[in-house]
GROMACS .gro file of C-alpha atoms in nm:
model
  341
    1ILE     CA    1  11.861  22.385 -10.522
    2GLN     CA    2  11.736  22.029 -10.646
    3ALA     CA    3  11.912  21.895 -10.934
    4PHE     CA    4  12.067  22.014 -11.289
    5VAL     CA    5  12.158  21.770 -11.580
    6THR     CA    6  12.503  21.818 -11.731
    7THR     CA    7  12.406  21.685 -12.062
    8GLY     CA    8  12.257  22.005 -12.207
    9PHE     CA    9  12.581  22.140 -12.216
   10SER     CA   10  12.865  21.984 -12.439
   11SER     CA   11  12.843  21.933 -12.830
   12PRO     CA   12  12.781  21.616 -12.955
   13ASN     CA   13  13.076  21.497 -13.034
   14SER     CA   14  13.151  21.493 -12.724
   15VAL     CA   15  12.957  21.269 -12.494
   16ARG     CA   16  13.071  20.882 -12.550
   17SER     CA   17  12.744  20.644 -12.681
   18ILE     CA   18  12.660  20.524 -12.312
   19VAL     CA   19  12.606  20.779 -12.065
   20THR     CA   20  12.557  20.626 -11.705
   21SER     CA   21  12.384  20.891 -11.491
   22VAL     CA   22  12.542  20.971 -11.203
   23LYS     CA   23  12.363  21.128 -10.838
   24PHE     CA   24  12.582  21.362 -10.651
   25THR     CA   25  12.456  21.521 -10.338
   26LEU     CA   26  12.625  21.776 -10.176
   27SER     CA   27  12.766  21.904  -9.819
   28TRP     CA   28  12.536  22.200  -9.803
   29LEU     CA   29  12.337  22.445  -9.951
   30LEU     CA   30  12.450  22.531 -10.313
   31GLN     CA   31  12.729  22.782 -10.259
   32GLY     CA   32  13.072  23.006 -10.418
   33VAL     CA   33  13.262  22.759 -10.303
   34ASP     CA   34  13.081  22.469 -10.574
   35ALA     CA   35  13.254  22.643 -10.864
   36PRO     CA   36  13.404  22.367 -10.950
   37LEU     CA   37  13.167  22.137 -11.018
   38MET     CA   38  12.962  22.401 -11.197
   39LEU     CA   39  13.268  22.437 -11.367
   40ALA     CA   40  13.254  22.078 -11.497
   41ILE     CA   41  12.940  22.123 -11.649
   42GLU     CA   42  12.878  22.326 -11.763
   43ARG     CA   43  13.169  22.337 -11.980
   44GLY     CA   44  13.070  21.981 -12.074
   45TYR     CA   45  13.319  21.791 -11.825
   46PHE     CA   46  13.138  21.521 -11.710
   47ALA     CA   47  12.942  21.457 -12.103
   48GLU     CA   48  13.319  21.437 -12.260
   49GLU     CA   49  13.363  21.162 -11.961
   50GLY     CA   50  13.009  20.971 -12.040
   51LEU     CA   51  12.838  21.064 -11.736
   52ASP     CA   52  12.493  21.275 -11.720
   53VAL     CA   53  12.512  21.434 -11.326
   54SER     CA   54  12.299  21.573 -11.156
   55PHE     CA   55  12.378  21.727 -10.805
   56GLU     CA   56  12.103  21.808 -10.471
   57ARG     CA   57  12.124  22.060 -10.164
   58GLY     CA   58  12.327  21.889  -9.901
   59TYR     CA   59  12.189  21.819  -9.501
   60GLY     CA   60  12.557  21.808  -9.352
   61SER     CA   61  12.880  21.582  -9.341
   62ALA     CA   62  12.669  21.294  -9.124
   63GLY     CA   63  12.356  21.315  -9.394
   64THR     CA   64  12.602  21.299  -9.716
   65ALA     CA   65  12.812  20.989  -9.528
   66GLY     CA   66  12.439  20.802  -9.469
   67THR     CA   67  12.248  20.873  -9.796
   68ILE     CA   68  12.521  20.811 -10.050
   69ALA     CA   69  12.602  20.514  -9.802
   70ALA     CA   70  12.218  20.428  -9.837
   71GLY     CA   71  12.225  20.473 -10.238
   72GLN     CA   72  12.001  20.757 -10.270
   73TYR     CA   73  12.398  20.966 -10.463
   74ASP     CA   74  12.560  20.786 -10.590
   75ILE     CA   75  12.883  21.028 -10.531
   76GLY     CA   76  12.865  21.324 -10.291
   77TYR     CA   77  13.062  21.609 -10.109
   78GLY     CA   78  13.162  21.508  -9.726
   79ASP     CA   79  13.422  21.546  -9.413
   80MET     CA   80  13.622  21.248  -9.454
   81TYR     CA   81  13.692  21.210  -9.078
   82SER     CA   82  13.322  21.272  -8.986
   83MET     CA   83  13.312  20.938  -9.321
   84ILE     CA   84  13.573  20.711  -9.055
   85GLU     CA   85  13.336  20.778  -8.786
   86PHE     CA   86  13.047  20.627  -9.047
   87ASN     CA   87  13.197  20.322  -9.174
   88GLN     CA   88  13.317  20.186  -8.784
   89GLU     CA   89  12.905  20.273  -8.697
   90ASN     CA   90  12.828  20.095  -9.035
   91PRO     CA   91  13.087  19.805  -9.183
   92ASP     CA   92  12.880  19.667  -9.427
   93ASP     CA   93  12.786  19.965  -9.590
   94LYS     CA   94  13.138  20.164  -9.577
   95LEU     CA   95  13.326  20.487  -9.744
   96ILE     CA   96  13.576  20.564  -9.944
   97ALA     CA   97  13.745  20.886 -10.071
   98VAL     CA   98  13.859  20.964 -10.383
   99ALA     CA   99  14.001  21.278 -10.405
  100VAL     CA  100  14.065  21.612 -10.167
  101ALA     CA  101  13.789  21.849 -10.263
  102PHE     CA  102  13.998  22.102  -9.992
  103ASN     CA  103  14.336  22.076  -9.943
  104LYS     CA  104  14.292  22.275  -9.592
  105ALA     CA  105  13.932  22.176  -9.389
  106PRO     CA  106  13.780  22.519  -9.316
  107PHE     CA  107  13.738  22.425  -8.964
  108ALA     CA  108  13.837  22.698  -8.763
  109LEU     CA  109  13.633  22.949  -8.434
  110ILE     CA  110  13.589  23.310  -8.494
  111ALA     CA  111  13.537  23.537  -8.213
  112PHE     CA  112  13.541  23.965  -8.265
  113LYS     CA  113  13.848  24.111  -8.171
  114ASP     CA  114  13.713  24.318  -7.882
  115SER     CA  115  13.569  24.070  -7.708
  116GLY     CA  116  14.043  24.001  -7.580
  117ILE     CA  117  13.997  23.654  -7.755
  118ASN     CA  118  14.379  23.707  -7.958
  119SER     CA  119  14.438  23.303  -7.961
  120VAL     CA  120  14.321  22.970  -7.916
  121GLU     CA  121  14.410  22.985  -7.561
  122ASP     CA  122  14.206  23.266  -7.433
  123MET     CA  123  13.844  23.084  -7.480
  124ILE     CA  124  13.937  22.921  -7.156
  125GLY     CA  125  13.688  23.059  -6.945
  126LYS     CA  126  13.416  23.182  -7.238
  127LYS     CA  127  13.088  23.089  -7.399
  128LEU     CA  128  13.171  22.870  -7.788
  129GLY     CA  129  12.900  22.821  -8.008
  130ALA     CA  130  12.730  22.585  -8.274
  131PRO     CA  131  12.611  22.323  -8.306
  132VAL     CA  132  12.628  22.009  -8.145
  133GLY     CA  133  12.723  21.778  -8.456
  134ASP     CA  134  12.915  22.019  -8.573
  135SER     CA  135  13.286  21.879  -8.666
  136PRO     CA  136  13.513  22.138  -8.530
  137ARG     CA  137  13.307  22.154  -8.199
  138ARG     CA  138  13.363  21.763  -8.220
  139LEU     CA  139  13.726  21.814  -8.289
  140TRP     CA  140  13.781  22.104  -7.991
  141PRO     CA  141  13.939  21.875  -7.671
  142VAL     CA  142  14.214  21.750  -8.025
  143LEU     CA  143  14.252  22.123  -8.053
  144ALA     CA  144  14.247  22.157  -7.698
  145GLU     CA  145  14.528  21.928  -7.668
  146GLN     CA  146  14.732  22.086  -7.931
  147VAL     CA  147  14.806  22.423  -7.785
  148GLY     CA  148  14.814  22.309  -7.483
  149VAL     CA  149  14.400  22.416  -7.241
  150ASP     CA  150  14.236  22.224  -7.030
  151ALA     CA  151  13.938  22.096  -7.348
  152ASP     CA  152  13.644  22.195  -7.030
  153GLY     CA  153  13.729  22.499  -7.025
  154VAL     CA  154  13.487  22.658  -7.189
  155GLU     CA  155  13.075  22.664  -7.204
  156TRP     CA  156  12.977  22.507  -7.523
  157VAL     CA  157  12.645  22.644  -7.617
  158SER     CA  158  12.416  22.476  -7.910
  159MET     CA  159  12.207  22.608  -8.138
  160GLU     CA  160  12.081  22.555  -8.511
  161PRO     CA  161  12.278  22.623  -8.787
  162LYS     CA  162  12.171  22.900  -8.849
  163LEU     CA  163  12.152  23.104  -8.544
  164ARG     CA  164  12.522  23.028  -8.489
  165GLN     CA  165  12.672  23.396  -8.652
  166THR     CA  166  12.372  23.546  -8.452
  167PHE     CA  167  12.411  23.442  -8.079
  168LEU     CA  168  12.724  23.550  -8.238
  169LEU     CA  169  12.645  23.917  -8.352
  170GLN     CA  170  12.410  23.943  -8.041
  171GLY     CA  171  12.648  23.897  -7.706
  172ASN     CA  172  12.504  23.531  -7.667
  173VAL     CA  173  12.820  23.314  -7.688
  174ASP     CA  174  13.164  23.500  -7.715
  175ALA     CA  175  13.324  23.274  -8.019
  176ILE     CA  176  13.144  23.082  -8.298
  177SER     CA  177  13.269  22.697  -8.460
  178GLY     CA  178  13.264  22.635  -8.765
  179PHE     CA  179  13.331  22.638  -9.211
  180SER     CA  180  13.522  22.980  -9.215
  181TYR     CA  181  13.340  23.007  -9.577
  182SER     CA  182  12.989  22.921  -9.396
  183MET     CA  183  13.052  23.147  -9.118
  184LEU     CA  184  13.222  23.474  -9.215
  185PRO     CA  185  12.965  23.593  -9.481
  186ALA     CA  186  12.640  23.657  -9.308
  187ILE     CA  187  12.887  23.843  -8.985
  188VAL     CA  188  13.034  24.071  -9.270
  189GLY     CA  189  12.623  24.118  -9.422
  190ALA     CA  190  12.587  24.243  -9.095
  191GLY     CA  191  12.776  24.526  -9.132
  192LYS     CA  192  13.074  24.401  -9.026
  193THR     CA  193  13.443  24.370  -9.191
  194LEU     CA  194  13.683  24.054  -9.125
  195ASP     CA  195  13.934  24.355  -9.003
  196ASP     CA  196  13.637  24.298  -8.651
  197LEU     CA  197  13.752  23.947  -8.645
  198ASN     CA  198  14.006  23.667  -8.502
  199ILE     CA  199  13.945  23.400  -8.738
  200PHE     CA  200  14.218  23.083  -8.575
  201TYR     CA  201  14.180  22.814  -8.843
  202TYR     CA  202  14.259  22.462  -8.659
  203THR     CA  203  14.525  22.382  -8.917
  204ASP     CA  204  14.747  22.654  -8.745
  205ASN     CA  205  14.702  22.563  -8.439
  206GLY     CA  206  14.811  22.199  -8.493
  207LEU     CA  207  14.551  22.030  -8.690
  208ASP     CA  208  14.631  21.980  -8.991
  209LEU     CA  209  14.325  21.826  -9.148
  210TYR     CA  210  14.196  21.811  -9.485
  211GLY     CA  211  13.844  21.962  -9.593
  212ASN     CA  212  13.593  21.819  -9.767
  213VAL     CA  213  13.664  21.531 -10.016
  214ILE     CA  214  13.462  21.317 -10.310
  215LEU     CA  215  13.295  21.041 -10.144
  216VAL     CA  216  13.185  20.741 -10.330
  217LYS     CA  217  13.021  20.401 -10.167
  218GLU     CA  218  13.332  20.169 -10.185
  219SER     CA  219  13.174  19.837 -10.303
  220PHE     CA  220  12.890  20.126 -10.590
  221ALA     CA  221  13.257  20.245 -10.706
  222GLU     CA  222  13.448  19.828 -10.675
  223GLU     CA  223  13.158  19.805 -10.928
  224ASN     CA  224  13.224  20.130 -11.142
  225PRO     CA  225  13.524  20.222 -11.151
  226ASP     CA  226  13.479  20.404 -11.466
  227VAL     CA  227  13.211  20.577 -11.375
  228VAL     CA  228  13.437  20.758 -11.080
  229LYS     CA  229  13.724  20.779 -11.226
  230GLY     CA  230  13.560  20.980 -11.504
  231PHE     CA  231  13.380  21.189 -11.248
  232VAL     CA  232  13.718  21.216 -11.056
  233LYS     CA  233  13.860  21.379 -11.340
  234ALA     CA  234  13.561  21.589 -11.471
  235TYR     CA  235  13.553  21.782 -11.152
  236ILE     CA  236  13.915  21.839 -11.155
  237LYS     CA  237  13.957  22.051 -11.422
  238GLY     CA  238  13.645  22.158 -11.275
  239MET     CA  239  13.881  22.250 -10.967
  240GLN     CA  240  14.189  22.439 -11.263
  241ASP     CA  241  13.922  22.602 -11.487
  242ALA     CA  242  13.768  22.787 -11.146
  243LEU     CA  243  14.143  22.838 -11.050
  244LYS     CA  244  14.221  23.045 -11.374
  245ASP     CA  245  13.811  23.174 -11.426
  246PRO     CA  246  13.673  23.231 -11.089
  247GLU     CA  247  13.419  23.515 -11.158
  248ALA     CA  248  13.327  23.230 -11.483
  249GLY     CA  249  13.308  23.009 -11.170
  250LEU     CA  250  13.101  23.196 -10.925
  251GLU     CA  251  12.833  23.287 -11.255
  252GLY     CA  252  12.763  22.955 -11.324
  253VAL     CA  253  12.680  22.937 -10.926
  254LEU     CA  254  12.436  23.211 -10.886
  255ALA     CA  255  12.268  23.081 -11.233
  256VAL     CA  256  12.130  22.746 -11.047
  257GLY     CA  257  12.132  22.876 -10.730
  258ASP     CA  258  11.730  23.032 -10.606
  259GLU     CA  259  11.617  23.409 -10.587
  260LEU     CA  260  11.736  23.425 -10.211
  261MET     CA  261  12.127  23.420 -10.299
  262ASP     CA  262  12.359  23.674 -10.295
  263LYS     CA  263  12.632  23.790 -10.497
  264GLU     CA  264  12.855  23.943 -10.248
  265ALA     CA  265  12.801  23.646  -9.976
  266GLU     CA  266  12.925  23.381 -10.279
  267LYS     CA  267  13.181  23.584 -10.353
  268LEU     CA  268  13.337  23.623 -10.000
  269ARG     CA  269  13.335  23.198  -9.977
  270LEU     CA  270  13.474  23.184 -10.287
  271GLN     CA  271  13.728  23.374 -10.210
  272ILE     CA  272  13.808  23.240  -9.913
  273ALA     CA  273  13.850  22.899 -10.091
  274LEU     CA  274  14.034  23.059 -10.326
  275ASP     CA  275  14.257  23.206 -10.050
  276GLY     CA  276  14.440  22.895  -9.932
  277LEU     CA  277  14.165  22.601  -9.882
  278LEU     CA  278  14.247  22.464 -10.255
  279VAL     CA  279  14.595  22.542 -10.366
  280THR     CA  280  14.913  22.507 -10.071
  281ASP     CA  281  15.198  22.380 -10.149
  282GLU     CA  282  15.118  22.049 -10.078
  283VAL     CA  283  14.839  22.057 -10.400
  284GLU     CA  284  15.181  22.259 -10.566
  285LYS     CA  285  15.374  21.915 -10.566
  286ASP     CA  286  15.120  21.665 -10.514
  287GLY     CA  287  14.896  21.816 -10.763
  288LEU     CA  288  14.513  21.885 -10.695
  289GLY     CA  289  14.335  21.583 -10.567
  290ALA     CA  290  14.607  21.430 -10.352
  291ALA     CA  291  14.708  21.312 -10.010
  292ASP     CA  292  14.932  21.308  -9.814
  293PRO     CA  293  15.010  20.976  -9.661
  294ALA     CA  294  15.215  21.095  -9.392
  295ARG     CA  295  14.980  21.342  -9.316
  296LEU     CA  296  14.683  21.160  -9.329
  297GLU     CA  297  14.749  20.942  -9.160
  298ALA     CA  298  14.867  21.148  -8.850
  299THR     CA  299  14.485  21.338  -8.897
  300ILE     CA  300  14.269  20.958  -8.889
  301ALA     CA  301  14.516  20.894  -8.542
  302GLN     CA  302  14.387  21.294  -8.407
  303THR     CA  303  14.067  21.202  -8.538
  304VAL     CA  304  14.045  20.888  -8.376
  305LYS     CA  305  14.105  21.049  -8.063
  306GLY     CA  306  13.918  21.354  -8.038
  307PHE     CA  307  13.582  21.199  -8.194
  308GLY     CA  308  13.695  20.879  -7.925
  309LEU     CA  309  13.645  20.542  -8.191
  310PRO     CA  310  13.705  20.213  -8.071
  311GLU     CA  311  13.981  20.119  -8.428
  312THR     CA  312  14.284  20.364  -8.609
  313PRO     CA  313  14.191  20.231  -8.992
  314ALA     CA  314  14.474  20.173  -9.222
  315LEU     CA  315  14.545  20.454  -9.469
  316GLU     CA  316  14.301  20.257  -9.798
  317GLU     CA  317  14.080  20.232  -9.560
  318VAL     CA  318  13.987  20.615  -9.575
  319PHE     CA  319  14.155  20.719  -9.950
  320ASP     CA  320  14.200  20.548 -10.267
  321ALA     CA  321  14.494  20.704 -10.502
  322SER     CA  322  14.353  20.462 -10.783
  323TYR     CA  323  14.060  20.666 -10.901
  324LEU     CA  324  14.343  21.010 -10.919
  325PRO     CA  325  14.407  21.122 -11.343
  326PRO     CA  326  14.803  21.083 -11.436
  327LEU     CA  327  14.984  21.426 -11.177
  328GLU     CA  328  15.064  21.550 -11.540
  329GLU     CA  329  14.657  21.544 -11.566
  330ARG     CA  330  14.562  21.738 -11.218
  331LYS     CA  331  14.879  22.078 -11.250
  332VAL     CA  332  14.773  22.334 -11.100
  333PRO     CA  333  14.787  22.630 -11.343
  334PRO     CA  334  15.017  22.780 -11.269
  335ALA     CA  335  15.042  23.081 -11.058
  336SER     CA  336  15.003  23.419 -11.370
  337GLU     CA  337  14.704  23.186 -11.378
  338ARG     CA  338  14.581  23.220 -11.075
  339LYS     CA  339  14.279  23.443 -11.054
  340SER     CA  340  14.117  23.630 -10.763
  341LEU     CA  341  13.748  23.744 -10.736
   0.00000   0.00000   0.00000
């Protein structure tokens, strides 16, 4: 997937006279979880804000931060915890999170039930698999501390991202770490079921982390506040529509995806998000896109420790809520209006 432009999906009357082009980078390949973006494009929400949005695939959060900082993209999806590390290593090109897309991080450890691993504590003495730069892998020492085990009590096996699930399926490792919605479709596609698996979310084991956020270079946001505010507003409208009509969001993704995209895999990815990553009690209270200061402060401290960073950034250096629309425009659709796939 290279690019897709909004302009053709809006009525002429809804487009502002001045149109600003915005280059957006996904965190990875286009997937079912990108339904909010597709709906915002298809239904002209970006165009209503005077934005002509194109997008390209990403190559992980670390890559997202680098390409946004370099000016290759204006805005993108990424992990704000990796962003914290990037900012400390690149103080002249700092990024800022302006909206939370996933209130609950999809960071997880996955093992087959017949492996005898029934808790995070049971990982000790086992082989765990993940790419070297995998964020959940890097945060394993913090998770281990939270559950009271020795982080050095596991053996990590490294591989390319596309081989992670294969290593688990072939028994080369006892468990794998990564994003739940990235790992599960391939495992299910290989003939396993969710009932065959034990899935241990970091958020259920002491690390109450946020998931992907909308990232922007701090200097770009300061120079183009209306662009950033317009993008966030339109994206959140896409989120609200995806919660009410996920089938339309999925079809929007499939319409743009390549011929190798598997509908059932993308459906599962989106359903995982709908089942608890996008809407939580916090989101019901504070609205879509927001971050709770106390929760964020705690997770920043955990990340600094886990990544071995020299400084703990202030909240305002990590997340800037000033680009969010008012709460009344960010409310979660009533449960009676939300649907599953």
